[in-house]
mmCIF file with all atom_site columns, C-alpha atoms in Angstrom:
data_model
loop_
_atom_site.group_PDB
_atom_site.id
_atom_site.type_symbol
_atom_site.label_atom_id
_atom_site.label_alt_id
_atom_site.label_comp_id
_atom_site.label_asym_id
_atom_site.label_entity_id
_atom_site.label_seq_id
_atom_site.pdbx_PDB_ins_code
_atom_site.Cartn_x
_atom_site.Cartn_y
_atom_site.Cartn_z
_atom_site.occupancy
_atom_site.B_iso_or_equiv
_atom_site.pdbx_formal_charge
_atom_site.auth_seq_id
_atom_site.auth_comp_id
_atom_site.auth_asym_id
_atom_site.auth_atom_id
_atom_site.pdbx_PDB_model_num
ATOM 1   C CA . MET A 1 1   ? 17.863  -13.270 3.421   1.00 0.00 ? 5   MET A CA 1
ATOM 2   C CA . ASP A 1 2   ? 15.708  -15.800 5.273   1.00 0.00 ? 6   ASP A CA 1
ATOM 3   C CA . THR A 1 3   ? 14.277  -13.105 7.521   1.00 0.00 ? 7   THR A CA 1
ATOM 4   C CA . PRO A 1 4   ? 10.633  -12.156 6.947   1.00 0.00 ? 8   PRO A CA 1
ATOM 5   C CA . LEU A 1 5   ? 9.936   -9.408  4.468   1.00 0.00 ? 9   LEU A CA 1
ATOM 6   C CA . ARG A 1 6   ? 9.108   -6.128  6.186   1.00 0.00 ? 10  ARG A CA 1
ATOM 7   C CA . LEU A 1 7   ? 5.748   -4.997  4.768   1.00 0.00 ? 11  LEU A CA 1
ATOM 8   C CA . GLU A 1 8   ? 4.186   -1.627  5.488   1.00 0.00 ? 12  GLU A CA 1
ATOM 9   C CA . VAL A 1 9   ? 0.470   -1.356  4.693   1.00 0.00 ? 13  VAL A CA 1
ATOM 10  C CA . ILE A 1 10  ? -0.444  2.279   4.071   1.00 0.00 ? 14  ILE A CA 1
ATOM 11  C CA . VAL A 1 11  ? -4.085  3.223   4.694   1.00 0.00 ? 15  VAL A CA 1
ATOM 12  C CA . ALA A 1 12  ? -4.691  6.283   2.527   1.00 0.00 ? 16  ALA A CA 1
ATOM 13  C CA . SER A 1 13  ? -8.098  7.714   3.411   1.00 0.00 ? 17  SER A CA 1
ATOM 14  C CA . VAL A 1 14  ? -8.237  10.244  6.242   1.00 0.00 ? 18  VAL A CA 1
ATOM 15  C CA . ARG A 1 15  ? -11.925 11.178  6.062   1.00 0.00 ? 19  ARG A CA 1
ATOM 16  C CA . PRO A 1 16  ? -13.830 11.044  9.363   1.00 0.00 ? 20  PRO A CA 1
ATOM 17  C CA . GLU A 1 17  ? -16.521 8.670   8.022   1.00 0.00 ? 21  GLU A CA 1
ATOM 18  C CA . ARG A 1 18  ? -14.117 6.577   5.967   1.00 0.00 ? 22  ARG A CA 1
ATOM 19  C CA . PHE A 1 19  ? -14.709 2.961   4.971   1.00 0.00 ? 23  PHE A CA 1
ATOM 20  C CA . ALA A 1 20  ? -10.953 2.311   4.902   1.00 0.00 ? 24  ALA A CA 1
ATOM 21  C CA . PRO A 1 21  ? -10.722 0.486   8.258   1.00 0.00 ? 25  PRO A CA 1
ATOM 22  C CA . VAL A 1 22  ? -13.096 -2.243  7.036   1.00 0.00 ? 26  VAL A CA 1
ATOM 23  C CA . VAL A 1 23  ? -11.050 -2.916  3.887   1.00 0.00 ? 27  VAL A CA 1
ATOM 24  C CA . ALA A 1 24  ? -7.703  -2.519  5.648   1.00 0.00 ? 28  ALA A CA 1
ATOM 25  C CA . ASP A 1 25  ? -8.643  -4.849  8.513   1.00 0.00 ? 29  ASP A CA 1
ATOM 26  C CA . TRP A 1 26  ? -9.775  -7.536  6.055   1.00 0.00 ? 30  TRP A CA 1
ATOM 27  C CA . PHE A 1 27  ? -6.539  -7.207  4.106   1.00 0.00 ? 31  PHE A CA 1
ATOM 28  C CA . LEU A 1 28  ? -4.418  -7.286  7.278   1.00 0.00 ? 32  LEU A CA 1
ATOM 29  C CA . ARG A 1 29  ? -6.087  -10.532 8.358   1.00 0.00 ? 33  ARG A CA 1
ATOM 30  C CA . THR A 1 30  ? -5.315  -11.914 4.902   1.00 0.00 ? 34  THR A CA 1
ATOM 31  C CA . VAL A 1 31  ? -1.661  -10.867 4.799   1.00 0.00 ? 35  VAL A CA 1
ATOM 32  C CA . ARG A 1 32  ? -0.949  -11.916 8.387   1.00 0.00 ? 36  ARG A CA 1
ATOM 33  C CA . ALA A 1 33  ? -1.740  -15.492 7.343   1.00 0.00 ? 37  ALA A CA 1
ATOM 34  C CA . HIS A 1 34  ? 1.413   -15.292 5.195   1.00 0.00 ? 38  HIS A CA 1
ATOM 35  C CA . PRO A 1 35  ? 4.469   -15.913 7.411   1.00 0.00 ? 39  PRO A CA 1
ATOM 36  C CA . GLU A 1 36  ? 6.870   -14.537 4.789   1.00 0.00 ? 40  GLU A CA 1
ATOM 37  C CA . PHE A 1 37  ? 5.707   -11.038 5.760   1.00 0.00 ? 41  PHE A CA 1
ATOM 38  C CA . ASP A 1 38  ? 6.328   -9.078  8.955   1.00 0.00 ? 42  ASP A CA 1
ATOM 39  C CA . THR A 1 39  ? 3.504   -6.576  8.592   1.00 0.00 ? 43  THR A CA 1
ATOM 40  C CA . ASP A 1 40  ? 2.813   -3.189  10.134  1.00 0.00 ? 44  ASP A CA 1
ATOM 41  C CA . VAL A 1 41  ? 0.399   -0.353  9.317   1.00 0.00 ? 45  VAL A CA 1
ATOM 42  C CA . ILE A 1 42  ? 0.887   3.294   8.496   1.00 0.00 ? 46  ILE A CA 1
ATOM 43  C CA . ASP A 1 43  ? -2.589  4.799   8.791   1.00 0.00 ? 47  ASP A CA 1
ATOM 44  C CA . LEU A 1 44  ? -2.366  8.282   7.316   1.00 0.00 ? 48  LEU A CA 1
ATOM 45  C CA . ALA A 1 45  ? -5.290  9.405   9.490   1.00 0.00 ? 49  ALA A CA 1
ATOM 46  C CA . TYR A 1 46  ? -2.932  9.016   12.464  1.00 0.00 ? 50  TYR A CA 1
ATOM 47  C CA . THR A 1 47  ? 0.366   9.901   10.797  1.00 0.00 ? 51  THR A CA 1
ATOM 48  C CA . PRO A 1 48  ? 0.865   13.670  10.907  1.00 0.00 ? 52  PRO A CA 1
ATOM 49  C CA . LEU A 1 49  ? 2.665   14.568  7.687   1.00 0.00 ? 53  LEU A CA 1
ATOM 50  C CA . PRO A 1 50  ? 2.809   18.300  6.919   1.00 0.00 ? 54  PRO A CA 1
ATOM 51  C CA . VAL A 1 51  ? 1.356   19.182  3.513   1.00 0.00 ? 55  VAL A CA 1
ATOM 52  C CA . GLU A 1 52  ? 4.092   21.764  3.009   1.00 0.00 ? 56  GLU A CA 1
ATOM 53  C CA . LEU A 1 53  ? 6.593   18.862  3.208   1.00 0.00 ? 57  LEU A CA 1
ATOM 54  C CA . THR A 1 54  ? 8.646   20.373  6.021   1.00 0.00 ? 58  THR A CA 1
ATOM 55  C CA . GLU A 1 55  ? 10.972  18.286  8.164   1.00 0.00 ? 59  GLU A CA 1
ATOM 56  C CA . ASN A 1 56  ? 10.034  17.394  11.736  1.00 0.00 ? 60  ASN A CA 1
ATOM 57  C CA . GLU A 1 57  ? 10.316  14.441  14.141  1.00 0.00 ? 61  GLU A CA 1
ATOM 58  C CA . GLU A 1 58  ? 7.226   12.745  12.687  1.00 0.00 ? 62  GLU A CA 1
ATOM 59  C CA . THR A 1 59  ? 8.475   12.921  9.108   1.00 0.00 ? 63  THR A CA 1
ATOM 60  C CA . ALA A 1 60  ? 11.887  11.602  10.153  1.00 0.00 ? 64  ALA A CA 1
ATOM 61  C CA . ALA A 1 61  ? 10.268  8.649   11.953  1.00 0.00 ? 65  ALA A CA 1
ATOM 62  C CA . TYR A 1 62  ? 7.983   8.053   8.959   1.00 0.00 ? 66  TYR A CA 1
ATOM 63  C CA . ARG A 1 63  ? 10.919  8.031   6.528   1.00 0.00 ? 67  ARG A CA 1
ATOM 64  C CA . GLY A 1 64  ? 12.746  5.615   8.827   1.00 0.00 ? 68  GLY A CA 1
ATOM 65  C CA . ARG A 1 65  ? 9.854   3.159   8.589   1.00 0.00 ? 69  ARG A CA 1
ATOM 66  C CA . LEU A 1 66  ? 9.882   3.467   4.811   1.00 0.00 ? 70  LEU A CA 1
ATOM 67  C CA . ARG A 1 67  ? 13.639  2.917   4.697   1.00 0.00 ? 71  ARG A CA 1
ATOM 68  C CA . ASP A 1 68  ? 13.349  -0.261  6.780   1.00 0.00 ? 72  ASP A CA 1
ATOM 69  C CA . ALA A 1 69  ? 10.513  -1.713  4.683   1.00 0.00 ? 73  ALA A CA 1
ATOM 70  C CA . ASP A 1 70  ? 11.024  -4.286  1.945   1.00 0.00 ? 74  ASP A CA 1
ATOM 71  C CA . ALA A 1 71  ? 7.590   -3.777  0.377   1.00 0.00 ? 75  ALA A CA 1
ATOM 72  C CA . PHE A 1 72  ? 4.404   -1.744  0.552   1.00 0.00 ? 76  PHE A CA 1
ATOM 73  C CA . VAL A 1 73  ? 0.694   -2.200  0.013   1.00 0.00 ? 77  VAL A CA 1
ATOM 74  C CA . VAL A 1 74  ? -1.551  0.842   -0.288  1.00 0.00 ? 78  VAL A CA 1
ATOM 75  C CA . VAL A 1 75  ? -5.199  0.521   0.708   1.00 0.00 ? 79  VAL A CA 1
ATOM 76  C CA . THR A 1 76  ? -6.883  3.365   -1.143  1.00 0.00 ? 80  THR A CA 1
ATOM 77  C CA . SER A 1 77  ? -10.268 4.752   -1.917  1.00 0.00 ? 81  SER A CA 1
ATOM 78  C CA . GLU A 1 78  ? -11.111 6.666   -5.053  1.00 0.00 ? 82  GLU A CA 1
ATOM 79  C CA . TYR A 1 79  ? -12.262 10.268  -4.730  1.00 0.00 ? 83  TYR A CA 1
ATOM 80  C CA . ASN A 1 80  ? -13.387 12.118  -7.864  1.00 0.00 ? 84  ASN A CA 1
ATOM 81  C CA . HIS A 1 81  ? -11.600 9.635   -10.163 1.00 0.00 ? 85  HIS A CA 1
ATOM 82  C CA . GLY A 1 82  ? -8.362  9.978   -8.194  1.00 0.00 ? 86  GLY A CA 1
ATOM 83  C CA . TYR A 1 83  ? -6.536  8.956   -5.032  1.00 0.00 ? 87  TYR A CA 1
ATOM 84  C CA . PRO A 1 84  ? -6.600  10.852  -1.704  1.00 0.00 ? 88  PRO A CA 1
ATOM 85  C CA . ALA A 1 85  ? -4.410  13.927  -1.279  1.00 0.00 ? 89  ALA A CA 1
ATOM 86  C CA . SER A 1 86  ? -3.043  12.422  1.939   1.00 0.00 ? 90  SER A CA 1
ATOM 87  C CA . LEU A 1 87  ? -1.434  9.680   -0.138  1.00 0.00 ? 91  LEU A CA 1
ATOM 88  C CA . LYS A 1 88  ? 0.291   12.172  -2.447  1.00 0.00 ? 92  LYS A CA 1
ATOM 89  C CA . THR A 1 89  ? 1.696   13.917  0.613   1.00 0.00 ? 93  THR A CA 1
ATOM 90  C CA . ALA A 1 90  ? 2.876   10.535  1.938   1.00 0.00 ? 94  ALA A CA 1
ATOM 91  C CA . PHE A 1 91  ? 4.738   9.807   -1.301  1.00 0.00 ? 95  PHE A CA 1
ATOM 92  C CA . ASP A 1 92  ? 6.216   13.303  -1.562  1.00 0.00 ? 96  ASP A CA 1
ATOM 93  C CA . THR A 1 93  ? 7.432   13.361  2.063   1.00 0.00 ? 97  THR A CA 1
ATOM 94  C CA . ALA A 1 94  ? 10.162  10.840  1.214   1.00 0.00 ? 98  ALA A CA 1
ATOM 95  C CA . LYS A 1 95  ? 12.379  10.285  -1.793  1.00 0.00 ? 99  LYS A CA 1
ATOM 96  C CA . HIS A 1 96  ? 15.164  7.711   -1.651  1.00 0.00 ? 100 HIS A CA 1
ATOM 97  C CA . GLU A 1 97  ? 13.343  5.513   0.868   1.00 0.00 ? 101 GLU A CA 1
ATOM 98  C CA . TRP A 1 98  ? 10.882  4.304   -1.803  1.00 0.00 ? 102 TRP A CA 1
ATOM 99  C CA . ARG A 1 99  ? 13.433  3.392   -4.451  1.00 0.00 ? 103 ARG A CA 1
ATOM 100 C CA . ALA A 1 100 ? 13.804  -0.156  -5.792  1.00 0.00 ? 104 ALA A CA 1
ATOM 101 C CA . LYS A 1 101 ? 10.989  -1.474  -3.635  1.00 0.00 ? 105 LYS A CA 1
ATOM 102 C CA . PRO A 1 102 ? 7.743   -3.132  -4.713  1.00 0.00 ? 106 PRO A CA 1
ATOM 103 C CA . ILE A 1 103 ? 4.287   -1.759  -4.069  1.00 0.00 ? 107 ILE A CA 1
ATOM 104 C CA . ALA A 1 104 ? 0.844   -3.298  -4.491  1.00 0.00 ? 108 ALA A CA 1
ATOM 105 C CA . PHE A 1 105 ? -2.643  -1.849  -4.254  1.00 0.00 ? 109 PHE A CA 1
ATOM 106 C CA . VAL A 1 106 ? -5.941  -2.719  -2.591  1.00 0.00 ? 110 VAL A CA 1
ATOM 107 C CA . SER A 1 107 ? -8.590  -0.316  -3.848  1.00 0.00 ? 111 SER A CA 1
ATOM 108 C CA . TYR A 1 108 ? -12.242 0.247   -3.173  1.00 0.00 ? 112 TYR A CA 1
ATOM 109 C CA . GLY A 1 109 ? -15.009 2.515   -4.331  1.00 0.00 ? 113 GLY A CA 1
ATOM 110 C CA . GLY A 1 110 ? -18.190 2.648   -6.327  1.00 0.00 ? 114 GLY A CA 1
ATOM 111 C CA . LEU A 1 111 ? -18.542 1.251   -9.825  1.00 0.00 ? 115 LEU A CA 1
ATOM 112 C CA . SER A 1 112 ? -14.835 1.524   -10.641 1.00 0.00 ? 116 SER A CA 1
ATOM 113 C CA . GLY A 1 113 ? -13.704 -0.118  -7.394  1.00 0.00 ? 117 GLY A CA 1
ATOM 114 C CA . GLY A 1 114 ? -10.914 2.429   -7.083  1.00 0.00 ? 118 GLY A CA 1
ATOM 115 C CA . LEU A 1 115 ? -9.137  1.243   -10.221 1.00 0.00 ? 119 LEU A CA 1
ATOM 116 C CA . ARG A 1 116 ? -8.884  4.746   -11.692 1.00 0.00 ? 120 ARG A CA 1
ATOM 117 C CA . ALA A 1 117 ? -6.987  5.822   -8.570  1.00 0.00 ? 121 ALA A CA 1
ATOM 118 C CA . VAL A 1 118 ? -4.676  2.807   -8.898  1.00 0.00 ? 122 VAL A CA 1
ATOM 119 C CA . GLU A 1 119 ? -3.871  3.605   -12.521 1.00 0.00 ? 123 GLU A CA 1
ATOM 120 C CA . GLN A 1 120 ? -2.848  7.127   -11.503 1.00 0.00 ? 124 GLN A CA 1
ATOM 121 C CA . LEU A 1 121 ? -0.796  5.748   -8.620  1.00 0.00 ? 125 LEU A CA 1
ATOM 122 C CA . ARG A 1 122 ? 1.135   3.475   -10.959 1.00 0.00 ? 126 ARG A CA 1
ATOM 123 C CA . GLN A 1 123 ? 2.456   6.594   -12.713 1.00 0.00 ? 127 GLN A CA 1
ATOM 124 C CA . VAL A 1 124 ? 3.431   8.207   -9.411  1.00 0.00 ? 128 VAL A CA 1
ATOM 125 C CA . VAL A 1 125 ? 5.277   5.159   -8.067  1.00 0.00 ? 129 VAL A CA 1
ATOM 126 C CA . ALA A 1 126 ? 7.141   4.690   -11.343 1.00 0.00 ? 130 ALA A CA 1
ATOM 127 C CA . GLU A 1 127 ? 8.445   8.231   -11.009 1.00 0.00 ? 131 GLU A CA 1
ATOM 128 C CA . ILE A 1 128 ? 9.826   7.511   -7.531  1.00 0.00 ? 132 ILE A CA 1
ATOM 129 C CA . HIS A 1 129 ? 11.573  4.357   -8.800  1.00 0.00 ? 133 HIS A CA 1
ATOM 130 C CA . MET A 1 130 ? 9.239   1.759   -7.304  1.00 0.00 ? 134 MET A CA 1
ATOM 131 C CA . VAL A 1 131 ? 8.084   -1.498  -8.891  1.00 0.00 ? 135 VAL A CA 1
ATOM 132 C CA . SER A 1 132 ? 4.319   -1.753  -9.134  1.00 0.00 ? 136 SER A CA 1
ATOM 133 C CA . VAL A 1 133 ? 2.970   -5.282  -8.722  1.00 0.00 ? 137 VAL A CA 1
ATOM 134 C CA . ARG A 1 134 ? 0.625   -6.095  -11.574 1.00 0.00 ? 138 ARG A CA 1
ATOM 135 C CA . GLU A 1 135 ? -2.085  -7.894  -9.579  1.00 0.00 ? 139 GLU A CA 1
ATOM 136 C CA . THR A 1 136 ? -4.502  -5.579  -7.748  1.00 0.00 ? 140 THR A CA 1
ATOM 137 C CA . VAL A 1 137 ? -7.317  -6.208  -5.284  1.00 0.00 ? 141 VAL A CA 1
ATOM 138 C CA . SER A 1 138 ? -10.371 -4.122  -6.084  1.00 0.00 ? 142 SER A CA 1
ATOM 139 C CA . PHE A 1 139 ? -13.750 -3.866  -4.379  1.00 0.00 ? 143 PHE A CA 1
ATOM 140 C CA . HIS A 1 140 ? -16.499 -2.480  -6.608  1.00 0.00 ? 144 HIS A CA 1
ATOM 141 C CA . GLN A 1 141 ? -19.420 -1.075  -4.624  1.00 0.00 ? 145 GLN A CA 1
ATOM 142 C CA . ALA A 1 142 ? -17.316 -1.835  -1.581  1.00 0.00 ? 146 ALA A CA 1
ATOM 143 C CA . LYS A 1 143 ? -19.911 -1.291  1.125   1.00 0.00 ? 147 LYS A CA 1
ATOM 144 C CA . LYS A 1 144 ? -21.954 -4.133  -0.377  1.00 0.00 ? 148 LYS A CA 1
ATOM 145 C CA . ARG A 1 145 ? -18.952 -6.512  -0.411  1.00 0.00 ? 149 ARG A CA 1
ATOM 146 C CA . PHE A 1 146 ? -18.416 -6.789  3.349   1.00 0.00 ? 150 PHE A CA 1
ATOM 147 C CA . ASP A 1 147 ? -20.651 -8.231  6.039   1.00 0.00 ? 151 ASP A CA 1
ATOM 148 C CA . ASP A 1 148 ? -21.174 -6.841  9.551   1.00 0.00 ? 152 ASP A CA 1
ATOM 149 C CA . THR A 1 149 ? -18.057 -8.645  10.825  1.00 0.00 ? 153 THR A CA 1
ATOM 150 C CA . GLY A 1 150 ? -15.802 -7.143  8.131   1.00 0.00 ? 154 GLY A CA 1
ATOM 151 C CA . ASP A 1 151 ? -15.517 -10.327 6.082   1.00 0.00 ? 155 ASP A CA 1
ATOM 152 C CA . THR A 1 152 ? -16.094 -10.603 2.364   1.00 0.00 ? 156 THR A CA 1
ATOM 153 C CA . ARG A 1 153 ? -17.316 -13.364 0.109   1.00 0.00 ? 157 ARG A CA 1
ATOM 154 C CA . ASP A 1 154 ? -16.008 -11.573 -2.964  1.00 0.00 ? 158 ASP A CA 1
ATOM 155 C CA . GLY A 1 155 ? -14.203 -14.524 -4.529  1.00 0.00 ? 159 GLY A CA 1
ATOM 156 C CA . ALA A 1 156 ? -12.451 -12.406 -7.148  1.00 0.00 ? 160 ALA A CA 1
ATOM 157 C CA . ALA A 1 157 ? -10.955 -10.142 -4.469  1.00 0.00 ? 161 ALA A CA 1
ATOM 158 C CA . ILE A 1 158 ? -9.921  -13.058 -2.256  1.00 0.00 ? 162 ILE A CA 1
ATOM 159 C CA . ASP A 1 159 ? -8.223  -14.775 -5.199  1.00 0.00 ? 163 ASP A CA 1
ATOM 160 C CA . ALA A 1 160 ? -6.573  -11.530 -6.348  1.00 0.00 ? 164 ALA A CA 1
ATOM 161 C CA . ALA A 1 161 ? -5.195  -10.946 -2.838  1.00 0.00 ? 165 ALA A CA 1
ATOM 162 C CA . GLU A 1 162 ? -3.485  -14.329 -2.821  1.00 0.00 ? 166 GLU A CA 1
ATOM 163 C CA . ARG A 1 163 ? -1.968  -13.799 -6.272  1.00 0.00 ? 167 ARG A CA 1
ATOM 164 C CA . MET A 1 164 ? -0.934  -10.260 -5.377  1.00 0.00 ? 168 MET A CA 1
ATOM 165 C CA . LEU A 1 165 ? 0.796   -11.366 -2.169  1.00 0.00 ? 169 LEU A CA 1
ATOM 166 C CA . HIS A 1 166 ? 2.740   -14.083 -4.013  1.00 0.00 ? 170 HIS A CA 1
ATOM 167 C CA . GLN A 1 167 ? 3.896   -11.525 -6.601  1.00 0.00 ? 171 GLN A CA 1
ATOM 168 C CA . LEU A 1 168 ? 4.725   -8.987  -3.905  1.00 0.00 ? 172 LEU A CA 1
ATOM 169 C CA . ALA A 1 169 ? 6.800   -11.527 -1.961  1.00 0.00 ? 173 ALA A CA 1
ATOM 170 C CA . TRP A 1 170 ? 8.725   -12.480 -5.107  1.00 0.00 ? 174 TRP A CA 1
ATOM 171 C CA . TRP A 1 171 ? 9.503   -8.859  -5.955  1.00 0.00 ? 175 TRP A CA 1
ATOM 172 C CA . ALA A 1 172 ? 10.359  -8.004  -2.352  1.00 0.00 ? 176 ALA A CA 1
ATOM 173 C CA . ARG A 1 173 ? 12.821  -10.911 -2.016  1.00 0.00 ? 177 ARG A CA 1
ATOM 174 C CA . THR A 1 174 ? 14.369  -10.220 -5.409  1.00 0.00 ? 178 THR A CA 1
ATOM 175 C CA . LEU A 1 175 ? 14.762  -6.479  -4.882  1.00 0.00 ? 179 LEU A CA 1
ATOM 176 C CA . ARG A 1 176 ? 16.006  -6.873  -1.291  1.00 0.00 ? 180 ARG A CA 1
ATOM 177 C CA . ALA A 1 177 ? 18.753  -9.180  -2.553  1.00 0.00 ? 181 ALA A CA 1
ATOM 178 C CA . ALA A 1 178 ? 19.574  -6.842  -5.424  1.00 0.00 ? 182 ALA A CA 1
ATOM 179 C CA . ARG A 1 179 ? 19.799  -3.787  -3.125  1.00 0.00 ? 183 ARG A CA 1
ATOM 180 C CA . ALA A 1 180 ? 22.098  -5.722  -0.787  1.00 0.00 ? 184 ALA A CA 1
ATOM 181 C CA . ALA A 1 181 ? 24.374  -6.892  -3.623  1.00 0.00 ? 185 ALA A CA 1
ATOM 182 C CA . ASP A 1 182 ? 24.427  -3.639  -5.555  1.00 0.00 ? 186 ASP A CA 1
ATOM 183 C CA . PRO A 1 183 ? 22.822  -0.472  -4.145  1.00 0.00 ? 187 PRO A CA 1
ATOM 184 C CA . TYR A 1 184 ? 20.249  1.095   -6.451  1.00 0.00 ? 188 TYR A CA 1
ATOM 185 C CA . PRO A 1 185 ? 21.769  3.937   -8.522  1.00 0.00 ? 189 PRO A CA 1
ATOM 186 C CA . GLY A 1 186 ? 20.156  7.330   -8.243  1.00 0.00 ? 190 GLY A CA 1
#
């Protein structure tokens, strides 16, 4: 159990003019400073998942990555008080691969900072037997929070990211050990 925790960061927005890469790249720089995580990215803009939830080579490979992960972080925008449809498809494409694994959220948007989307996502991930980490990173008026190099001086977000990653690591280690000792029922 001393091996790094396999973390998949899921970038939810697929819009052509999306702001997601700025937020995701900042978060990836942050998480990669934590050696307890072996981190990779599933960018839904480049992950062809059929909306009709049919099986194909891409969905099988996608589910394999989910199965091998110990934890997840979703980087999500908020559209019309909700999360992107691409993210719902990503959750619905798999079933057992999500179970008994922790998930955390980095959200961004206008005045709400994406928090309304996160609150909806907490209901979805509970239904698929995931553990939602309490701490969340949120960027209100996100385009004003990053400079031209993609860095932020948003102290609350920087602090929240550190707390969130510590919580995520704890849950990931604990649930990985529990799954190994006693497979999750259901």
